Amino acid sequence: MSVAVLERITIEPNTRATACVIWLHGLGDSGAGFAPVVPVLGLPDDHSIRFIFPHAPEQAVTINQGYVMRSWYDIKSMDLHNRADMPGVLDSEQLVIALIQEQIDVGIPADKIVLAGFSQGGVMSLFSGLRYPQTLAGIMALSCYLPTADELPAQLSAANKQTSILQHHGEQDDVVPLFAGKMANTLLNQADYQTEWKTYAMGHSVLPHQLQDIGKWLVSRLI
């Protein structure tokens, strides 16, 4: 089965890239939504991290009256146990795997790649990262949940059992409730994953000082 090559925004470092962050956007957004954050992360001027902000495919989304928009999977309802369309999640997982493989093919090893995402993109980074067969540098899951609700995904990979997982969530999030992110964190902790959980006084968004925290974490994983 051939996997589509996703359009994306790529931001190259000033030096030769030796690491990569693949950052997945949320429902109805595009890679352009997060590309402007790179200068705000506070990375060293001579960092060697390539940032890739892919655009999700366009599809009809049930909870938005069937309107076609960029989406990693259909969202069928707001009920956490029936929210994510799992066939769509699995299709997008293949797109994520292809993005990682592209970087490996140009010389960046998996353990120098961070898989990151916000909201629906965070769902995909967490789900795909937990199942990915090679060790990644880190998994960043912002304002999101597990598509499998109150259980860990099937076919977990031992390769990322010790990988650092950064989870951030807004305390006033009215799109993805705080308890949904915390449920994922609790499941990961119970299974002895290496998680770092932090909440912020915000809704379903990101804050400048949060981006500074993310930058420090990226430096610890990739530099």
C-alpha positions as protocol buffer text, in pm:
chain_id: "A"
residue {
  index: 1
  type: MET
  ca { x: 0 y: 0 z: 0 }
}
residue {
  index: 2
  type: SER
  ca { x: 140 y: 336 z: -100 }
}
residue {
  index: 3
  type: VAL
  ca { x: 117 y: 611 z: 161 }
}
residue {
  index: 4
  type: ALA
  ca { x: 50 y: 970 z: 58 }
}
residue {
  index: 5
  type: VAL
  ca { x: 334 y: 1220 z: 93 }
}
residue {
  index: 6
  type: LEU
  ca { x: 197 y: 1498 z: 310 }
}
residue {
  index: 7
  type: GLU
  ca { x: 243 y: 1862 z: 221 }
}
residue {
  index: 8
  type: ARG
  ca { x: 425 y: 2039 z: 499 }
}
residue {
  index: 9
  type: ILE
  ca { x: 611 y: 2346 z: 618 }
}
residue {
  index: 10
  type: THR
  ca { x: 977 y: 2271 z: 690 }
}
residue {
  index: 11
  type: ILE
  ca { x: 1197 y: 2504 z: 893 }
}
residue {
  index: 12
  type: GLU
  ca { x: 1566 y: 2427 z: 864 }
}
residue {
  index: 13
  type: PRO
  ca { x: 1826 y: 2521 z: 1126 }
}
residue {
  index: 14
  type: ASN
  ca { x: 2119 y: 2749 z: 1047 }
}
residue {
  index: 15
  type: THR
  ca { x: 2352 y: 2450 z: 1061 }
}
residue {
  index: 16
  type: ARG
  ca { x: 2321 y: 2102 z: 910 }
}
residue {
  index: 17
  type: ALA
  ca { x: 2020 y: 1927 z: 1063 }
}
residue {
  index: 18
  type: THR
  ca { x: 2111 y: 1641 z: 1297 }
}
residue {
  index: 19
  type: ALA
  ca { x: 1772 y: 1614 z: 1473 }
}
residue {
  index: 20
  type: CYS
  ca { x: 1408 y: 1666 z: 1385 }
}
residue {
  index: 21
  type: VAL
  ca { x: 1076 y: 1761 z: 1545 }
}
residue {
  index: 22
  type: ILE
  ca { x: 763 y: 1646 z: 1360 }
}
residue {
  index: 23
  type: TRP
  ca { x: 478 y: 1860 z: 1498 }
}
residue {
  index: 24
  type: LEU
  ca { x: 117 y: 1764 z: 1417 }
}
residue {
  index: 25
  type: HIS
  ca { x: -158 y: 2028 z: 1426 }
}
residue {
  index: 26
  type: GLY
  ca { x: -513 y: 2007 z: 1562 }
}
residue {
  index: 27
  type: LEU
  ca { x: -851 y: 1968 z: 1394 }
}
residue {
  index: 28
  type: GLY
  ca { x: -922 y: 2221 z: 1120 }
}
residue {
  index: 29
  type: ASP
  ca { x: -579 y: 2380 z: 1148 }
}
residue {
  index: 30
  type: SER
  ca { x: -273 y: 2326 z: 926 }
}
residue {
  index: 31
  type: GLY
  ca { x: 102 y: 2312 z: 968 }
}
residue {
  index: 32
  type: ALA
  ca { x: 98 y: 2691 z: 940 }
}
residue {
  index: 33
  type: GLY
  ca { x: -75 y: 2710 z: 1278 }
}
residue {
  index: 34
  type: PHE
  ca { x: 233 y: 2602 z: 1473 }
}
residue {
  index: 35
  type: ALA
  ca { x: 521 y: 2692 z: 1241 }
}
residue {
  index: 36
  type: PRO
  ca { x: 552 y: 3042 z: 1400 }
}
residue {
  index: 37
  type: VAL
  ca { x: 636 y: 2892 z: 1742 }
}
residue {
  index: 38
  type: VAL
  ca { x: 993 y: 2795 z: 1652 }
}
residue {
  index: 39
  type: PRO
  ca { x: 1149 y: 3135 z: 1733 }
}
residue {
  index: 40
  type: VAL
  ca { x: 956 y: 3145 z: 2063 }
}
residue {
  index: 41
  type: LEU
  ca { x: 1102 y: 2818 z: 2192 }
}
residue {
  index: 42
  type: GLY
  ca { x: 1425 y: 2987 z: 2304 }
}
residue {
  index: 43
  type: LEU
  ca { x: 1653 y: 2737 z: 2133 }
}
residue {
  index: 44
  type: PRO
  ca { x: 2026 y: 2812 z: 2098 }
}
residue {
  index: 45
  type: ASP
  ca { x: 2109 y: 3007 z: 1782 }
}
residue {
  index: 46
  type: ASP
  ca { x: 2334 y: 2724 z: 1663 }
}
residue {
  index: 47
  type: HIS
  ca { x: 2083 y: 2443 z: 1720 }
}
residue {
  index: 48
  type: SER
  ca { x: 2064 y: 2175 z: 1452 }
}
residue {
  index: 49
  type: ILE
  ca { x: 1695 y: 2080 z: 1476 }
}
residue {
  index: 50
  type: ARG
  ca { x: 1479 y: 2060 z: 1164 }
}
residue {
  index: 51
  type: PHE
  ca { x: 1109 y: 2131 z: 1229 }
}
residue {
  index: 52
  type: ILE
  ca { x: 842 y: 1972 z: 1011 }
}
residue {
  index: 53
  type: PHE
  ca { x: 481 y: 2090 z: 1033 }
}
residue {
  index: 54
  type: PRO
  ca { x: 272 y: 1862 z: 808 }
}
residue {
  index: 55
  type: HIS
  ca { x: -80 y: 1940 z: 685 }
}
residue {
  index: 56
  type: ALA
  ca { x: -337 y: 1671 z: 766 }
}
residue {
  index: 57
  type: PRO
  ca { x: -553 y: 1537 z: 480 }
}
residue {
  index: 58
  type: GLU
  ca { x: -893 y: 1696 z: 425 }
}
residue {
  index: 59
  type: GLN
  ca { x: -1200 y: 1494 z: 521 }
}
residue {
  index: 60
  type: ALA
  ca { x: -1557 y: 1531 z: 645 }
}
residue {
  index: 61
  type: VAL
  ca { x: -1583 y: 1562 z: 1024 }
}
residue {
  index: 62
  type: THR
  ca { x: -1901 y: 1429 z: 1184 }
}
residue {
  index: 63
  type: ILE
  ca { x: -1917 y: 1660 z: 1489 }
}
residue {
  index: 64
  type: ASN
  ca { x: -1874 y: 1963 z: 1261 }
}
residue {
  index: 65
  type: GLN
  ca { x: -2188 y: 1880 z: 1058 }
}
residue {
  index: 66
  type: GLY
  ca { x: -1984 y: 1685 z: 807 }
}
residue {
  index: 67
  type: TYR
  ca { x: -1785 y: 1987 z: 689 }
}
residue {
  index: 68
  type: VAL
  ca { x: -1463 y: 1900 z: 510 }
}
residue {
  index: 69
  type: MET
  ca { x: -1151 y: 2022 z: 688 }
}
residue {
  index: 70
  type: ARG
  ca { x: -799 y: 1915 z: 768 }
}
residue {
  index: 71
  type: SER
  ca { x: -826 y: 1631 z: 1014 }
}
residue {
  index: 72
  type: TRP
  ca { x: -613 y: 1336 z: 1120 }
}
residue {
  index: 73
  type: TYR
  ca { x: -929 y: 1132 z: 1178 }
}
residue {
  index: 74
  type: ASP
  ca { x: -1305 y: 1176 z: 1201 }
}
residue {
  index: 75
  type: ILE
  ca { x: -1446 y: 1279 z: 1538 }
}
residue {
  index: 76
  type: LYS
  ca { x: -1778 y: 1105 z: 1578 }
}
residue {
  index: 77
  type: SER
  ca { x: -1894 y: 1248 z: 1912 }
}
residue {
  index: 78
  type: MET
  ca { x: -1767 y: 1438 z: 2215 }
}
residue {
  index: 79
  type: ASP
  ca { x: -1789 y: 1121 z: 2426 }
}
residue {
  index: 80
  type: LEU
  ca { x: -1430 y: 1025 z: 2504 }
}
residue {
  index: 81
  type: HIS
  ca { x: -1511 y: 655 z: 2457 }
}
residue {
  index: 82
  type: ASN
  ca { x: -1651 y: 711 z: 2109 }
}
residue {
  index: 83
  type: ARG
  ca { x: -1465 y: 1021 z: 1996 }
}
residue {
  index: 84
  type: ALA
  ca { x: -1189 y: 898 z: 1767 }
}
residue {
  index: 85
  type: ASP
  ca { x: -1260 y: 704 z: 1449 }
}
residue {
  index: 86
  type: MET
  ca { x: -1003 y: 427 z: 1494 }
}
residue {
  index: 87
  type: PRO
  ca { x: -972 y: 327 z: 1125 }
}
residue {
  index: 88
  type: GLY
  ca { x: -887 y: 693 z: 1057 }
}
residue {
  index: 89
  type: VAL
  ca { x: -636 y: 696 z: 1343 }
}
residue {
  index: 90
  type: LEU
  ca { x: -466 y: 388 z: 1198 }
}
residue {
  index: 91
  type: ASP
  ca { x: -456 y: 543 z: 850 }
}
residue {
  index: 92
  type: SER
  ca { x: -295 y: 860 z: 985 }
}
residue {
  index: 93
  type: GLU
  ca { x: -50 y: 650 z: 1188 }
}
residue {
  index: 94
  type: GLN
  ca { x: 84 y: 527 z: 854 }
}
residue {
  index: 95
  type: LEU
  ca { x: 128 y: 890 z: 742 }
}
residue {
  index: 96
  type: VAL
  ca { x: 321 y: 963 z: 1063 }
}
residue {
  index: 97
  type: ILE
  ca { x: 541 y: 656 z: 1017 }
}
residue {
  index: 98
  type: ALA
  ca { x: 616 y: 774 z: 662 }
}
residue {
  index: 99
  type: LEU
  ca { x: 719 y: 1118 z: 791 }
}
residue {
  index: 100
  type: ILE
  ca { x: 958 y: 959 z: 1041 }
}
residue {
  index: 101
  type: GLN
  ca { x: 1099 y: 727 z: 774 }
}
residue {
  index: 102
  type: GLU
  ca { x: 1168 y: 1024 z: 544 }
}
residue {
  index: 103
  type: GLN
  ca { x: 1396 y: 1170 z: 810 }
}
residue {
  index: 104
  type: ILE
  ca { x: 1568 y: 838 z: 877 }
}
residue {
  index: 105
  type: ASP
  ca { x: 1629 y: 805 z: 501 }
}
residue {
  index: 106
  type: VAL
  ca { x: 1811 y: 1140 z: 492 }
}
residue {
  index: 107
  type: GLY
  ca { x: 2036 y: 1047 z: 783 }
}
residue {
  index: 108
  type: ILE
  ca { x: 1855 y: 1151 z: 1102 }
}
residue {
  index: 109
  type: PRO
  ca { x: 1821 y: 846 z: 1329 }
}
residue {
  index: 110
  type: ALA
  ca { x: 1494 y: 771 z: 1507 }
}
residue {
  index: 111
  type: ASP
  ca { x: 1650 y: 850 z: 1845 }
}
residue {
  index: 112
  type: LYS
  ca { x: 1705 y: 1207 z: 1725 }
}
residue {
  index: 113
  type: ILE
  ca { x: 1341 y: 1254 z: 1625 }
}
residue {
  index: 114
  type: VAL
  ca { x: 1072 y: 1399 z: 1852 }
}
residue {
  index: 115
  type: LEU
  ca { x: 710 y: 1329 z: 1761 }
}
residue {
  index: 116
  type: ALA
  ca { x: 496 y: 1619 z: 1880 }
}
residue {
  index: 117
  type: GLY
  ca { x: 137 y: 1729 z: 1847 }
}
residue {
  index: 118
  type: PHE
  ca { x: -145 y: 1947 z: 1976 }
}
residue {
  index: 119
  type: SER
  ca { x: -504 y: 1829 z: 2035 }
}
residue {
  index: 120
  type: GLN
  ca { x: -590 y: 1585 z: 1756 }
}
residue {
  index: 121
  type: GLY
  ca { x: -225 y: 1600 z: 1648 }
}
residue {
  index: 122
  type: GLY
  ca { x: -124 y: 1518 z: 2005 }
}
residue {
  index: 123
  type: VAL
  ca { x: -352 y: 1215 z: 1997 }
}
residue {
  index: 124
  type: MET
  ca { x: -165 y: 1099 z: 1687 }
}
residue {
  index: 125
  type: SER
  ca { x: 182 y: 1169 z: 1830 }
}
residue {
  index: 126
  type: LEU
  ca { x: 103 y: 979 z: 2150 }
}
residue {
  index: 127
  type: PHE
  ca { x: -68 y: 684 z: 1981 }
}
residue {
  index: 128
  type: SER
  ca { x: 190 y: 652 z: 1703 }
}
residue {
  index: 129
  type: GLY
  ca { x: 488 y: 707 z: 1931 }
}
residue {
  index: 130
  type: LEU
  ca { x: 381 y: 440 z: 2179 }
}
residue {
  index: 131
  type: ARG
  ca { x: 351 y: 188 z: 1895 }
}
residue {
  index: 132
  type: TYR
  ca { x: 656 y: 292 z: 1689 }
}
residue {
  index: 133
  type: PRO
  ca { x: 910 y: 7 z: 1661 }
}
residue {
  index: 134
  type: GLN
  ca { x: 1226 y: 219 z: 1697 }
}
residue {
  index: 135
  type: THR
  ca { x: 1331 y: 433 z: 1994 }
}
residue {
  index: 136
  type: LEU
  ca { x: 1240 y: 800 z: 1950 }
}
residue {
  index: 137
  type: ALA
  ca { x: 1404 y: 1097 z: 2122 }
}
residue {
  index: 138
  type: GLY
  ca { x: 1075 y: 1202 z: 2277 }
}
residue {
  index: 139
  type: ILE
  ca { x: 697 y: 1217 z: 2245 }
}
residue {
  index: 140
  type: MET
  ca { x: 513 y: 1544 z: 2309 }
}
residue {
  index: 141
  type: ALA
  ca { x: 137 y: 1531 z: 2361 }
}
residue {
  index: 142
  type: LEU
  ca { x: -26 y: 1871 z: 2416 }
}
residue {
  index: 143
  type: SER
  ca { x: -392 y: 1913 z: 2519 }
}
residue {
  index: 144
  type: CYS
  ca { x: -492 y: 1567 z: 2406 }
}
residue {
  index: 145
  type: TYR
  ca { x: -611 y: 1221 z: 2503 }
}
residue {
  index: 146
  type: LEU
  ca { x: -563 y: 859 z: 2405 }
}
residue {
  index: 147
  type: PRO
  ca { x: -792 y: 752 z: 2118 }
}
residue {
  index: 148
  type: THR
  ca { x: -845 y: 427 z: 2309 }
}
residue {
  index: 149
  type: ALA
  ca { x: -992 y: 629 z: 2601 }
}
residue {
  index: 150
  type: ASP
  ca { x: -935 y: 446 z: 2931 }
}
residue {
  index: 151
  type: GLU
  ca { x: -689 y: 185 z: 2807 }
}
residue {
  index: 152
  type: LEU
  ca { x: -348 y: 196 z: 2642 }
}
residue {
  index: 153
  type: PRO
  ca { x: -333 y: 120 z: 2268 }
}
residue {
  index: 154
  type: ALA
  ca { x: -280 y: -234 z: 2145 }
}
residue {
  index: 155
  type: GLN
  ca { x: 55 y: -347 z: 2003 }
}
residue {
  index: 156
  type: LEU
  ca { x: 268 y: -120 z: 2218 }
}
residue {
  index: 157
  type: SER
  ca { x: 636 y: -116 z: 2125 }
}
residue {
  index: 158
  type: ALA
  ca { x: 896 y: -189 z: 2390 }
}
residue {
  index: 159
  type: ALA
  ca { x: 1129 y: 47 z: 2199 }
}
residue {
  index: 160
  type: ASN
  ca { x: 968 y: 356 z: 2355 }
}
residue {
  index: 161
  type: LYS
  ca { x: 905 y: 227 z: 2708 }
}
residue {
  index: 162
  type: GLN
  ca { x: 1186 y: 451 z: 2839 }
}
residue {
  index: 163
  type: THR
  ca { x: 1127 y: 743 z: 2602 }
}
residue {
  index: 164
  type: SER
  ca { x: 1048 y: 1079 z: 2761 }
}
residue {
  index: 165
  type: ILE
  ca { x: 678 y: 1169 z: 2716 }
}
residue {
  index: 166
  type: LEU
  ca { x: 586 y: 1535 z: 2772 }
}
residue {
  index: 167
  type: GLN
  ca { x: 217 y: 1600 z: 2843 }
}
residue {
  index: 168
  type: HIS
  ca { x: 76 y: 1951 z: 2884 }
}
residue {
  index: 169
  type: HIS
  ca { x: -289 y: 2046 z: 2936 }
}
residue {
  index: 170
  type: GLY
  ca { x: -494 y: 2358 z: 3000 }
}
residue {
  index: 171
  type: GLU
  ca { x: -678 y: 2372 z: 3330 }
}
residue {
  index: 172
  type: GLN
  ca { x: -973 y: 2546 z: 3162 }
}
residue {
  index: 173
  type: ASP
  ca { x: -976 y: 2336 z: 2844 }
}
residue {
  index: 174
  type: ASP
  ca { x: -1337 y: 2313 z: 2721 }
}
residue {
  index: 175
  type: VAL
  ca { x: -1252 y: 2118 z: 2405 }
}
residue {
  index: 176
  type: VAL
  ca { x: -1045 y: 1832 z: 2548 }
}
residue {
  index: 177
  type: PRO
  ca { x: -1132 y: 1820 z: 2921 }
}
residue {
  index: 178
  type: LEU
  ca { x: -844 y: 1811 z: 3165 }
}
residue {
  index: 179
  type: PHE
  ca { x: -958 y: 1470 z: 3293 }
}
residue {
  index: 180
  type: ALA
  ca { x: -906 y: 1320 z: 2946 }
}
residue {
  index: 181
  type: GLY
  ca { x: -540 y: 1419 z: 2940 }
}
residue {
  index: 182
  type: LYS
  ca { x: -496 y: 1313 z: 3301 }
}
residue {
  index: 183
  type: MET
  ca { x: -653 y: 974 z: 3226 }
}
residue {
  index: 184
  type: ALA
  ca { x: -390 y: 916 z: 2958 }
}
residue {
  index: 185
  type: ASN
  ca { x: -116 y: 1025 z: 3197 }
}
residue {
  index: 186
  type: THR
  ca { x: -239 y: 792 z: 3471 }
}
residue {
  index: 187
  type: LEU
  ca { x: -248 y: 495 z: 3233 }
}
residue {
  index: 188
  type: LEU
  ca { x: 107 y: 569 z: 3118 }
}
residue {
  index: 189
  type: ASN
  ca { x: 233 y: 605 z: 3475 }
}
residue {
  index: 190
  type: GLN
  ca { x: 69 y: 280 z: 3581 }
}
residue {
  index: 191
  type: ALA
  ca { x: 255 y: 108 z: 3298 }
}
residue {
  index: 192
  type: ASP
  ca { x: 588 y: 271 z: 3407 }
}
residue {
  index: 193
  type: TYR
  ca { x: 632 y: 504 z: 3112 }
}
residue {
  index: 194
  type: GLN
  ca { x: 858 y: 807 z: 3157 }
}
residue {
  index: 195
  type: THR
  ca { x: 606 y: 1090 z: 3170 }
}
residue {
  index: 196
  type: GLU
  ca { x: 632 y: 1458 z: 3254 }
}
residue {
  index: 197
  type: TRP
  ca { x: 290 y: 1612 z: 3323 }
}
residue {
  index: 198
  type: LYS
  ca { x: 220 y: 1982 z: 3361 }
}
residue {
  index: 199
  type: THR
  ca { x: -95 y: 2194 z: 3354 }
}
residue {
  index: 200
  type: TYR
  ca { x: -128 y: 2562 z: 3267 }
}
residue {
  index: 201
  type: ALA
  ca { x: -390 y: 2828 z: 3344 }
}
residue {
  index: 202
  type: MET
  ca { x: -531 y: 2829 z: 2991 }
}
residue {
  index: 203
  type: GLY
  ca { x: -801 y: 2687 z: 2770 }
}
residue {
  index: 204
  type: HIS
  ca { x: -742 y: 2479 z: 2457 }
}
residue {
  index: 205
  type: SER
  ca { x: -430 y: 2664 z: 2347 }
}
residue {
  index: 206
  type: VAL
  ca { x: -60 y: 2716 z: 2410 }
}
residue {
  index: 207
  type: LEU
  ca { x: 107 y: 2997 z: 2606 }
}
residue {
  index: 208
  type: PRO
  ca { x: 441 y: 3176 z: 2547 }
}
residue {
  index: 209
  type: HIS
  ca { x: 592 y: 3058 z: 2877 }
}
residue {
  index: 210
  type: GLN
  ca { x: 470 y: 2706 z: 2800 }
}
residue {
  index: 211
  type: LEU
  ca { x: 658 y: 2722 z: 2470 }
}
residue {
  index: 212
  type: GLN
  ca { x: 971 y: 2819 z: 2664 }
}
residue {
  index: 213
  type: ASP
  ca { x: 921 y: 2507 z: 2878 }
}
residue {
  index: 214
  type: ILE
  ca { x: 882 y: 2300 z: 2562 }
}
residue {
  index: 215
  type: GLY
  ca { x: 1202 y: 2451 z: 2423 }
}
residue {
  index: 216
  type: LYS
  ca { x: 1396 y: 2346 z: 2733 }
}
residue {
  index: 217
  type: TRP
  ca { x: 1259 y: 1995 z: 2704 }
}
residue {
  index: 218
  type: LEU
  ca { x: 1354 y: 1978 z: 2335 }
}
residue {
  index: 219
  type: VAL
  ca { x: 1707 y: 2091 z: 2418 }
}
residue {
  index: 220
  type: SER
  ca { x: 1731 y: 1814 z: 2680 }
}
residue {
  index: 221
  type: ARG
  ca { x: 1616 y: 1554 z: 2426 }
}
residue {
  index: 222
  type: LEU
  ca { x: 1793 y: 1665 z: 2109 }
}
residue {
  index: 223
  type: ILE
  ca { x: 2097 y: 1880 z: 2191 }
}
